[in-house]
Structure formats: structure tokens, C-alpha cells
PDB file of C-alpha atoms in Angstrom:
ATOM      1  CA  UNK A1336     -23.283 -10.632  12.838  1.00  0.00           C
ATOM      2  CA  UNK A1337     -23.721  -6.874  11.557  1.00  0.00           C
ATOM      3  CA  UNK A1338     -24.454  -6.644   8.013  1.00  0.00           C
ATOM      4  CA  UNK A1339     -24.453  -3.400   6.033  1.00  0.00           C
ATOM      5  CA  UNK A1340     -24.660  -2.198   2.570  1.00  0.00           C
ATOM      6  CA  UNK A1341     -22.506   0.556   1.986  1.00  0.00           C
ATOM      7  CA  UNK A1342     -23.204   2.944  -1.017  1.00  0.00           C
ATOM      8  CA  UNK A1343     -20.253   5.201  -2.244  1.00  0.00           C
ATOM      9  CA  UNK A1344     -20.739   8.271  -4.406  1.00  0.00           C
ATOM     10  CA  UNK A1345     -17.319   8.759  -5.841  1.00  0.00           C
ATOM     11  CA  UNK A1346     -16.362  11.857  -7.849  1.00  0.00           C
ATOM     12  CA  UNK A1347     -14.152  11.435 -10.881  1.00  0.00           C
ATOM     13  CA  UNK A1348     -13.216  13.684 -13.947  1.00  0.00           C
ATOM     14  CA  UNK A1349     -15.831  11.912 -15.951  1.00  0.00           C
ATOM     15  CA  UNK A1350     -18.678  12.751 -13.257  1.00  0.00           C
ATOM     16  CA  UNK A1351     -20.405  10.751 -10.526  1.00  0.00           C
ATOM     17  CA  UNK A1352     -21.212   7.215 -10.360  1.00  0.00           C
ATOM     18  CA  UNK A1353     -22.479   4.840  -7.653  1.00  0.00           C
ATOM     19  CA  UNK A1354     -21.040   1.501  -6.263  1.00  0.00           C
ATOM     20  CA  UNK A1355     -22.515  -0.769  -3.786  1.00  0.00           C
ATOM     21  CA  UNK A1356     -20.826  -3.503  -1.579  1.00  0.00           C
ATOM     22  CA  UNK A1357     -22.236  -5.569   0.865  1.00  0.00           C
ATOM     23  CA  UNK A1358     -19.902  -5.928   4.081  1.00  0.00           C
ATOM     24  CA  UNK A1359     -20.465  -8.598   6.917  1.00  0.00           C
ATOM     25  CA  UNK A1360     -18.675  -7.477   9.948  1.00  0.00           C
ATOM     26  CA  UNK A1361     -17.569  -9.903  12.879  1.00  0.00           C
ATOM     27  CA  UNK A1362     -15.832  -9.275  16.111  1.00  0.00           C
ATOM     28  CA  UNK A1363     -12.264  -8.640  15.538  1.00  0.00           C
ATOM     29  CA  UNK A1364     -12.793  -6.294  12.752  1.00  0.00           C
ATOM     30  CA  UNK A1365     -12.560  -8.971   9.973  1.00  0.00           C
ATOM     31  CA  UNK A1366     -14.460  -7.655   6.872  1.00  0.00           C
ATOM     32  CA  UNK A1367     -15.230  -9.453   3.702  1.00  0.00           C
ATOM     33  CA  UNK A1368     -17.252  -8.329   0.566  1.00  0.00           C
ATOM     34  CA  UNK A1369     -18.229  -8.921  -2.825  1.00  0.00           C
ATOM     35  CA  UNK A1370     -19.252  -6.198  -5.230  1.00  0.00           C
ATOM     36  CA  UNK A1371     -22.964  -6.461  -6.528  1.00  0.00           C
ATOM     37  CA  UNK A1372     -23.340  -4.237  -9.648  1.00  0.00           C
ATOM     38  CA  UNK A1373     -26.676  -2.269  -9.649  1.00  0.00           C
ATOM     39  CA  UNK A1374     -29.416  -2.944 -12.373  1.00  0.00           C
ATOM     40  CA  UNK A1375     -28.549   0.358 -14.049  1.00  0.00           C
ATOM     41  CA  UNK A1376     -26.461   3.299 -13.036  1.00  0.00           C
ATOM     42  CA  UNK A1377     -29.480   5.853 -13.505  1.00  0.00           C
ATOM     43  CA  UNK A1378     -31.908   3.572 -11.748  1.00  0.00           C
ATOM     44  CA  UNK A1379     -29.507   3.161  -8.754  1.00  0.00           C
ATOM     45  CA  UNK A1380     -28.651   6.816  -8.450  1.00  0.00           C
ATOM     46  CA  UNK A1381     -32.302   7.818  -8.260  1.00  0.00           C
ATOM     47  CA  UNK A1382     -33.564   4.975  -6.153  1.00  0.00           C
ATOM     48  CA  UNK A1383     -30.863   4.661  -3.434  1.00  0.00           C
ATOM     49  CA  UNK A1384     -29.857   8.555  -3.168  1.00  0.00           C
ATOM     50  CA  UNK A1385     -31.681   9.479  -0.117  1.00  0.00           C
ATOM     51  CA  UNK A1386     -30.526   6.189   1.666  1.00  0.00           C
ATOM     52  CA  UNK A1387     -26.844   6.948   0.740  1.00  0.00           C
ATOM     53  CA  UNK A1388     -27.155  10.408   1.949  1.00  0.00           C
ATOM     54  CA  UNK A1389     -28.927   9.364   5.257  1.00  0.00           C
ATOM     55  CA  UNK A1390     -26.101   6.787   6.005  1.00  0.00           C
ATOM     56  CA  UNK A1391     -22.961   8.903   5.552  1.00  0.00           C
ATOM     57  CA  UNK A1392     -24.560  11.621   7.456  1.00  0.00           C
ATOM     58  CA  UNK A1393     -25.658   9.486  10.372  1.00  0.00           C
ATOM     59  CA  UNK A1394     -22.619   7.169  10.393  1.00  0.00           C
ATOM     60  CA  UNK A1395     -19.356   8.724   9.369  1.00  0.00           C
ATOM     61  CA  UNK A1396     -17.056   7.016  11.913  1.00  0.00           C
ATOM     62  CA  UNK A1397     -18.581   3.670  11.077  1.00  0.00           C
ATOM     63  CA  UNK A1398     -18.044   4.309   7.445  1.00  0.00           C
ATOM     64  CA  UNK A1399     -14.373   5.441   8.048  1.00  0.00           C
ATOM     65  CA  UNK A1400     -13.740   2.042  10.027  1.00  0.00           C
ATOM     66  CA  UNK A1401     -15.155  -0.122   7.179  1.00  0.00           C
ATOM     67  CA  UNK A1402     -13.186   1.449   4.413  1.00  0.00           C
ATOM     68  CA  UNK A1403     -10.113   1.367   6.449  1.00  0.00           C
ATOM     69  CA  UNK A1404     -10.283  -2.227   7.177  1.00  0.00           C
ATOM     70  CA  UNK A1405     -11.665  -3.386   3.624  1.00  0.00           C
ATOM     71  CA  UNK A1406      -9.736  -6.236   2.079  1.00  0.00           C
ATOM     72  CA  UNK A1407     -11.071  -6.852  -1.439  1.00  0.00           C
ATOM     73  CA  UNK A1408     -11.691 -10.106  -3.118  1.00  0.00           C
ATOM     74  CA  UNK A1409     -12.424 -10.043  -6.784  1.00  0.00           C
ATOM     75  CA  UNK A1410     -13.103 -13.159  -9.252  1.00  0.00           C
ATOM     76  CA  UNK A1411     -10.801 -13.768 -11.977  1.00  0.00           C
ATOM     77  CA  UNK A1412     -11.056 -11.403 -14.674  1.00  0.00           C
ATOM     78  CA  UNK A1413     -10.125 -12.126 -18.325  1.00  0.00           C
ATOM     79  CA  UNK A1414      -8.765  -8.568 -18.973  1.00  0.00           C
ATOM     80  CA  UNK A1415      -5.626  -8.695 -16.938  1.00  0.00           C
ATOM     81  CA  UNK A1416      -2.874  -8.079 -19.396  1.00  0.00           C
ATOM     82  CA  UNK A1417      -2.492  -4.413 -18.828  1.00  0.00           C
ATOM     83  CA  UNK A1418      -1.499  -4.694 -15.081  1.00  0.00           C
ATOM     84  CA  UNK A1419       1.826  -3.629 -14.015  1.00  0.00           C
ATOM     85  CA  UNK A1420       2.929  -7.286 -13.194  1.00  0.00           C
ATOM     86  CA  UNK A1421       6.173  -7.641 -11.399  1.00  0.00           C
ATOM     87  CA  UNK A1422       6.682 -11.248 -12.992  1.00  0.00           C
ATOM     88  CA  UNK A1423       5.906 -13.541 -15.582  1.00  0.00           C
ATOM     89  CA  UNK A1424       4.672 -17.021 -14.991  1.00  0.00           C
ATOM     90  CA  UNK A1425       7.324 -19.429 -13.431  1.00  0.00           C
ATOM     91  CA  UNK A1426       9.701 -16.433 -13.211  1.00  0.00           C
ATOM     92  CA  UNK A1427      11.284 -15.411  -9.944  1.00  0.00           C
ATOM     93  CA  UNK A1428      11.080 -11.664  -8.887  1.00  0.00           C
ATOM     94  CA  UNK A1429      12.228  -9.107  -6.335  1.00  0.00           C
ATOM     95  CA  UNK A1430      10.276  -6.174  -5.195  1.00  0.00           C
ATOM     96  CA  UNK A1431      11.235  -3.511  -2.690  1.00  0.00           C
ATOM     97  CA  UNK A1432       9.221  -0.196  -1.884  1.00  0.00           C
ATOM     98  CA  UNK A1433      11.174   3.060  -1.916  1.00  0.00           C
ATOM     99  CA  UNK A1434      13.082   4.124   1.268  1.00  0.00           C
ATOM    100  CA  UNK A1435      10.470   5.175   4.022  1.00  0.00           C
ATOM    101  CA  UNK A1436       7.387   3.593   2.068  1.00  0.00           C
ATOM    102  CA  UNK A1437       5.708   0.080   2.854  1.00  0.00           C
ATOM    103  CA  UNK A1438       3.564  -2.281   1.405  1.00  0.00           C
ATOM    104  CA  UNK A1439      -0.249  -1.259   1.239  1.00  0.00           C
ATOM    105  CA  UNK A1440      -1.712  -3.483  -1.759  1.00  0.00           C
ATOM    106  CA  UNK A1441      -1.382  -6.646  -3.604  1.00  0.00           C
ATOM    107  CA  UNK A1442      -2.872  -8.245  -6.532  1.00  0.00           C
ATOM    108  CA  UNK A1443      -2.465 -11.913  -8.257  1.00  0.00           C
ATOM    109  CA  UNK A1444      -3.973 -13.483 -11.172  1.00  0.00           C
ATOM    110  CA  UNK A1445      -3.952 -17.354 -11.428  1.00  0.00           C
ATOM    111  CA  UNK A1446      -3.215 -19.736 -14.073  1.00  0.00           C
ATOM    112  CA  UNK A1447      -3.404 -23.324 -14.298  1.00  0.00           C
ATOM    113  CA  UNK A1448      -1.963 -23.902 -17.749  1.00  0.00           C
ATOM    114  CA  UNK A1449       1.180 -21.769 -16.760  1.00  0.00           C
ATOM    115  CA  UNK A1450       2.416 -23.938 -13.938  1.00  0.00           C
ATOM    116  CA  UNK A1451      -0.577 -23.385 -11.597  1.00  0.00           C
ATOM    117  CA  UNK A1452       1.368 -19.969 -10.895  1.00  0.00           C
ATOM    118  CA  UNK A1453       0.270 -16.470 -10.396  1.00  0.00           C
ATOM    119  CA  UNK A1454       1.062 -12.967 -11.742  1.00  0.00           C
ATOM    120  CA  UNK A1455       1.872 -10.452  -8.898  1.00  0.00           C
ATOM    121  CA  UNK A1456       1.677  -6.850  -8.504  1.00  0.00           C
ATOM    122  CA  UNK A1457       2.253  -4.598  -5.518  1.00  0.00           C
ATOM    123  CA  UNK A1458       1.798  -0.820  -4.365  1.00  0.00           C
ATOM    124  CA  UNK A1459       3.584   1.033  -1.791  1.00  0.00           C
ATOM    125  CA  UNK A1460       2.726   4.108   0.228  1.00  0.00           C
ATOM    126  CA  UNK A1461       5.069   6.514   2.427  1.00  0.00           C
ATOM    127  CA  UNK A1462       4.426   5.978   6.106  1.00  0.00           C
ATOM    128  CA  UNK A1463       3.213   8.584   8.269  1.00  0.00           C
ATOM    129  CA  UNK A1464       5.425  11.327   9.394  1.00  0.00           C
ATOM    130  CA  UNK A1465       5.058  10.536  13.087  1.00  0.00           C
ATOM    131  CA  UNK A1466       6.562   7.086  12.462  1.00  0.00           C
ATOM    132  CA  UNK A1467       9.749   8.706  11.278  1.00  0.00           C
ATOM    133  CA  UNK A1468      12.355   6.962   8.836  1.00  0.00           C
ATOM    134  CA  UNK A1469      13.145   3.315   8.984  1.00  0.00           C
ATOM    135  CA  UNK A1470      16.524   2.658  10.761  1.00  0.00           C
ATOM    136  CA  UNK A1471      17.280  -0.656   9.214  1.00  0.00           C
ATOM    137  CA  UNK A1472      15.838  -3.049   6.686  1.00  0.00           C
ATOM    138  CA  UNK A1473      16.516  -6.706   5.933  1.00  0.00           C
ATOM    139  CA  UNK A1474      15.385  -9.727   4.237  1.00  0.00           C
ATOM    140  CA  UNK A1475      13.450 -12.112   6.838  1.00  0.00           C
ATOM    141  CA  UNK A1476      13.149 -15.888   6.990  1.00  0.00           C
ATOM    142  CA  UNK A1477      12.518 -17.858   3.537  1.00  0.00           C
ATOM    143  CA  UNK A1478       9.239 -19.488   3.790  1.00  0.00           C
ATOM    144  CA  UNK A1479       9.374 -22.880   1.607  1.00  0.00           C
ATOM    145  CA  UNK A1480       7.299 -23.893  -1.161  1.00  0.00           C
ATOM    146  CA  UNK A1481       4.806 -26.661  -1.105  1.00  0.00           C
ATOM    147  CA  UNK A1482       3.763 -26.081   2.596  1.00  0.00           C
ATOM    148  CA  UNK A1483       1.455 -24.177   4.782  1.00  0.00           C
ATOM    149  CA  UNK A1484       3.314 -21.248   6.639  1.00  0.00           C
ATOM    150  CA  UNK A1485       3.054 -18.237   8.853  1.00  0.00           C
ATOM    151  CA  UNK A1486       5.429 -15.517   8.612  1.00  0.00           C
ATOM    152  CA  UNK A1487       5.908 -12.258  10.568  1.00  0.00           C
ATOM    153  CA  UNK A1488       8.596  -9.742  10.278  1.00  0.00           C
ATOM    154  CA  UNK A1489      10.961  -9.895  13.202  1.00  0.00           C
ATOM    155  CA  UNK A1490      12.042  -6.915  15.327  1.00  0.00           C
ATOM    156  CA  UNK A1491       8.750  -5.282  14.943  1.00  0.00           C
ATOM    157  CA  UNK A1492       9.210  -4.666  11.424  1.00  0.00           C
ATOM    158  CA  UNK A1493       6.719  -3.757   8.598  1.00  0.00           C
ATOM    159  CA  UNK A1494       6.730  -5.192   5.194  1.00  0.00           C
ATOM    160  CA  UNK A1495       8.269  -3.060   2.638  1.00  0.00           C
ATOM    161  CA  UNK A1496       8.916  -5.864   0.092  1.00  0.00           C
ATOM    162  CA  UNK A1497       8.687  -9.462  -1.215  1.00  0.00           C
ATOM    163  CA  UNK A1498      10.853 -11.684  -3.145  1.00  0.00           C
ATOM    164  CA  UNK A1499       9.847 -15.120  -4.487  1.00  0.00           C
ATOM    165  CA  UNK A1500      11.172 -18.259  -6.520  1.00  0.00           C
ATOM    166  CA  UNK A1501       8.900 -20.623  -8.429  1.00  0.00           C
ATOM    167  CA  UNK A1502       9.560 -24.525  -8.086  1.00  0.00           C
ATOM    168  CA  UNK A1503       8.324 -26.527 -11.116  1.00  0.00           C
ATOM    169  CA  UNK A1504       8.606 -29.824  -8.957  1.00  0.00           C
ATOM    170  CA  UNK A1505       5.967 -28.663  -6.637  1.00  0.00           C
ATOM    171  CA  UNK A1506       4.041 -26.010  -8.763  1.00  0.00           C
ATOM    172  CA  UNK A1507       4.474 -23.419  -5.999  1.00  0.00           C
ATOM    173  CA  UNK A1508       6.749 -20.797  -4.931  1.00  0.00           C
ATOM    174  CA  UNK A1509       9.037 -19.936  -1.945  1.00  0.00           C
ATOM    175  CA  UNK A1510       8.307 -16.543  -0.311  1.00  0.00           C
ATOM    176  CA  UNK A1511      10.256 -14.140   1.727  1.00  0.00           C
ATOM    177  CA  UNK A1512       9.438 -10.546   3.151  1.00  0.00           C
ATOM    178  CA  UNK A1513      11.411  -7.359   3.207  1.00  0.00           C
ATOM    179  CA  UNK A1514      11.051  -5.721   6.523  1.00  0.00           C
ATOM    180  CA  UNK A1515      11.862  -2.396   7.951  1.00  0.00           C
ATOM    181  CA  UNK A1516      12.431  -1.241  11.453  1.00  0.00           C
ATOM    182  CA  UNK A1517      11.065   1.932  12.817  1.00  0.00           C
ATOM    183  CA  UNK A1518      13.029   3.253  15.794  1.00  0.00           C
ATOM    184  CA  UNK A1519      11.408   1.114  18.861  1.00  0.00           C
ATOM    185  CA  UNK A1520       7.529   1.202  17.721  1.00  0.00           C
ATOM    186  CA  UNK A1521       5.642  -1.756  18.483  1.00  0.00           C
ATOM    187  CA  UNK A1522       2.499  -3.378  16.971  1.00  0.00           C
ATOM    188  CA  UNK A1523      -0.873  -3.393  18.568  1.00  0.00           C
ATOM    189  CA  UNK A1524      -4.528  -4.267  17.620  1.00  0.00           C
ATOM    190  CA  UNK A1525      -3.191  -6.934  15.088  1.00  0.00           C
ATOM    191  CA  UNK A1526      -5.782  -9.033  13.002  1.00  0.00           C
ATOM    192  CA  UNK A1527      -5.949 -11.008  10.011  1.00  0.00           C
ATOM    193  CA  UNK A1528      -7.784 -10.566   6.843  1.00  0.00           C
ATOM    194  CA  UNK A1529     -10.167 -13.180   5.473  1.00  0.00           C
ATOM    195  CA  UNK A1530      -8.867 -15.528   2.945  1.00  0.00           C
ATOM    196  CA  UNK A1531      -7.604 -13.964  -0.118  1.00  0.00           C
ATOM    197  CA  UNK A1532      -8.534 -15.129  -2.647  1.00  0.00           C
ATOM    198  CA  UNK A1533     -11.947 -16.318  -1.258  1.00  0.00           C
ATOM    199  CA  UNK A1534     -11.456 -19.398  -3.181  1.00  0.00           C
ATOM    200  CA  UNK A1535      -8.462 -21.085  -4.646  1.00  0.00           C
ATOM    201  CA  UNK A1536      -7.595 -20.355  -8.060  1.00  0.00           C
ATOM    202  CA  UNK A1537      -9.473 -16.942  -8.031  1.00  0.00           C
ATOM    203  CA  UNK A1538      -7.879 -13.522  -8.682  1.00  0.00           C
ATOM    204  CA  UNK A1539      -6.878 -11.975  -5.378  1.00  0.00           C
ATOM    205  CA  UNK A1540      -6.824  -8.369  -4.179  1.00  0.00           C
ATOM    206  CA  UNK A1541      -5.833  -6.603  -0.942  1.00  0.00           C
ATOM    207  CA  UNK A1542      -5.967  -2.762  -0.498  1.00  0.00           C
ATOM    208  CA  UNK A1543      -5.049  -1.403   2.897  1.00  0.00           C
ATOM    209  CA  UNK A1544      -6.056   2.445   3.033  1.00  0.00           C
ATOM    210  CA  UNK A1545      -3.937   4.841   5.018  1.00  0.00           C
ATOM    211  CA  UNK A1546      -5.650   4.767   8.225  1.00  0.00           C
ATOM    212  CA  UNK A1547      -2.963   3.568  10.663  1.00  0.00           C
ATOM    213  CA  UNK A1548      -2.728  -0.212   9.807  1.00  0.00           C
ATOM    214  CA  UNK A1549       0.419  -1.599   8.243  1.00  0.00           C
ATOM    215  CA  UNK A1550       1.283  -5.269   6.781  1.00  0.00           C
ATOM    216  CA  UNK A1551       3.531  -7.173   9.217  1.00  0.00           C
ATOM    217  CA  UNK A1552       3.377 -10.613   7.604  1.00  0.00           C
ATOM    218  CA  UNK A1553       0.913 -13.189   6.274  1.00  0.00           C
ATOM    219  CA  UNK A1554      -0.347 -16.798   7.385  1.00  0.00           C
ATOM    220  CA  UNK A1555      -1.064 -18.909   4.030  1.00  0.00           C
ATOM    221  CA  UNK A1556      -2.478 -22.321   3.249  1.00  0.00           C
ATOM    222  CA  UNK A1557      -1.515 -24.567   0.373  1.00  0.00           C
ATOM    223  CA  UNK A1558      -3.742 -26.838  -1.465  1.00  0.00           C
ATOM    224  CA  UNK A1559      -1.804 -30.057  -2.925  1.00  0.00           C
ATOM    225  CA  UNK A1560      -4.529 -30.727  -5.111  1.00  0.00           C
ATOM    226  CA  UNK A1561      -5.319 -27.303  -6.793  1.00  0.00           C
ATOM    227  CA  UNK A1562      -1.719 -26.247  -6.564  1.00  0.00           C
ATOM    228  CA  UNK A1563      -2.703 -22.768  -5.351  1.00  0.00           C
ATOM    229  CA  UNK A1564      -2.394 -20.727  -2.139  1.00  0.00           C
ATOM    230  CA  UNK A1565      -4.554 -18.460   0.052  1.00  0.00           C
ATOM    231  CA  UNK A1566      -3.419 -15.696   2.164  1.00  0.00           C
ATOM    232  CA  UNK A1567      -4.474 -14.050   5.403  1.00  0.00           C
ATOM    233  CA  UNK A1568      -2.499 -10.946   5.732  1.00  0.00           C
ATOM    234  CA  UNK A1569      -1.446  -9.840   9.180  1.00  0.00           C
ATOM    235  CA  UNK A1570      -2.252  -6.230   9.782  1.00  0.00           C
ATOM    236  CA  UNK A1571      -1.337  -4.026  12.921  1.00  0.00           C
ATOM    237  CA  UNK A1572      -1.457  -0.572  14.260  1.00  0.00           C
ATOM    238  CA  UNK A1573       1.982   0.855  15.436  1.00  0.00           C
ATOM    239  CA  UNK A1574       2.295   2.734  18.767  1.00  0.00           C
ATOM    240  CA  UNK A1575       3.237   6.451  18.441  1.00  0.00           C
ATOM    241  CA  UNK A1576       5.794   6.268  21.176  1.00  0.00           C
ATOM    242  CA  UNK A1577       8.767   4.118  21.723  1.00  0.00           C
ATOM    243  CA  UNK A1578       8.294   0.796  23.593  1.00  0.00           C
ATOM    244  CA  UNK A1579      10.476  -1.635  25.392  1.00  0.00           C
ATOM    245  CA  UNK A1580       9.503  -4.787  23.564  1.00  0.00           C
ATOM    246  CA  UNK A1581      11.839  -5.969  21.049  1.00  0.00           C
ATOM    247  CA  UNK A1582       9.948  -8.642  19.047  1.00  0.00           C
ATOM    248  CA  UNK A1583       6.092  -8.976  19.247  1.00  0.00           C
TER     249      UNK A1583
END
């Protein structure tokens, strides 16, 4: 196992601030990480400046790879009311990206007192110009509540939306992906993220940077005791040429 500590220096309207994240990289490009706050921003900026500079100067390709495959898992935060949730607890929802966009980020917040349900938010991004326009979009198979399931868009589709219905009898949801088909492009170099959230009942977050990976589906596990679900999102690259395979 290769263990790296990546330091990011980010520019914002308010100045610069450092952030550290410890990443564990295993074969298959699966990554996991949990943010560890520095003792103080000033102290971290002084003591770690040279190492951050050396890392970025010496390993630009590795940094790009780490960031492109980063799936973030965050513990539950009590300050979640200002998020643009698409649902209320126990409520059904239907979320679709705009035409030509696909899903690139998800976030959820668990509440045991509200039916062991989650609030959800999603973000979309336009696909690369070389991928072209989607020629067809559809709602794929329904994945039932209260059981484990794995679902990948048929016809080599990419996930461009989600709809879900809550069932009080099992304290869980059924799920359905909205998929879009891009000409005759085929997926390759597919992988699964680590469990999101890392532990049941935690806040979960996935972010896919625009480095050529797309969400094609998910594998989920369901705890009948804790009444919560963990997700492993299925990420793939897409060929930049037409291929003969109809469904991979």
C-alpha cells in the first residue's frame, strides 16, 4: 500500500489556506481519505510550505491522478440545514440533470428519528465536447427497498439522474437511475469507490472531478439492524471512438 500525505494550497477571494488529506492508494485506483485539520493554519503554512512545494513540483501527474479519483467521506455535521436538498425526510424525489449533463457529485445526511432516512443533494456537469450529445435517455430498472442490489445503466449509459421512493414498512428507499446513451461509446477502466459513507449513519459525500470518469451505477449494501445503506459507485472512462458492443 502506498501512503501519501497531500497538501493543497488553494486560492480564494479571501486569500490562501492550506488543507491536508491523508490518502491510501491500493491497486485498482481505489482511494479513501479523511481530512485531518492542522494544529493552526499559520503554523501549518510555515512548517509545511517547502514539502508542499516539493511534492507538487516533483509529482504533478500523481497529484492529478489522486485528485481525479478522490471520493470523499465526511462524518455527520450538525450544520446541514443550508444545503440544497432535493427531498425532505420520508419524501419521494425525482432529480434529472439538464440535457447533455451527467451526475458528478452526491451528498446525503442521515437521521434516525426521521424514519432512518436521508436527505440527498446532487450536482451535474456537462460532458466533454468530444463525447457528443446524448442520443437517448431513459429510466433504468427499479432497485427495491430493504435488500442489497447492484445496478449499472444498460446500453452503456451514463447516470444523469436519480429518483427514489421511501417505504415506511422497511425504513428504506427504492432507487432508479436515469441513464443517457452517447452514440456507440463504450466504458472501460471501470472501478468501484470505497463504501460511502464509510460507516452506516454517517454523512456521505462523493465528488468526481472532470478527469474523464463517469458514474455508471452503484453497488449497495443494506443493514437490517441500522436501517441504512452504503454505496460503492461504479465509475468508468468512455472510449473516444465508436465501438461495436451494445452493453458492457
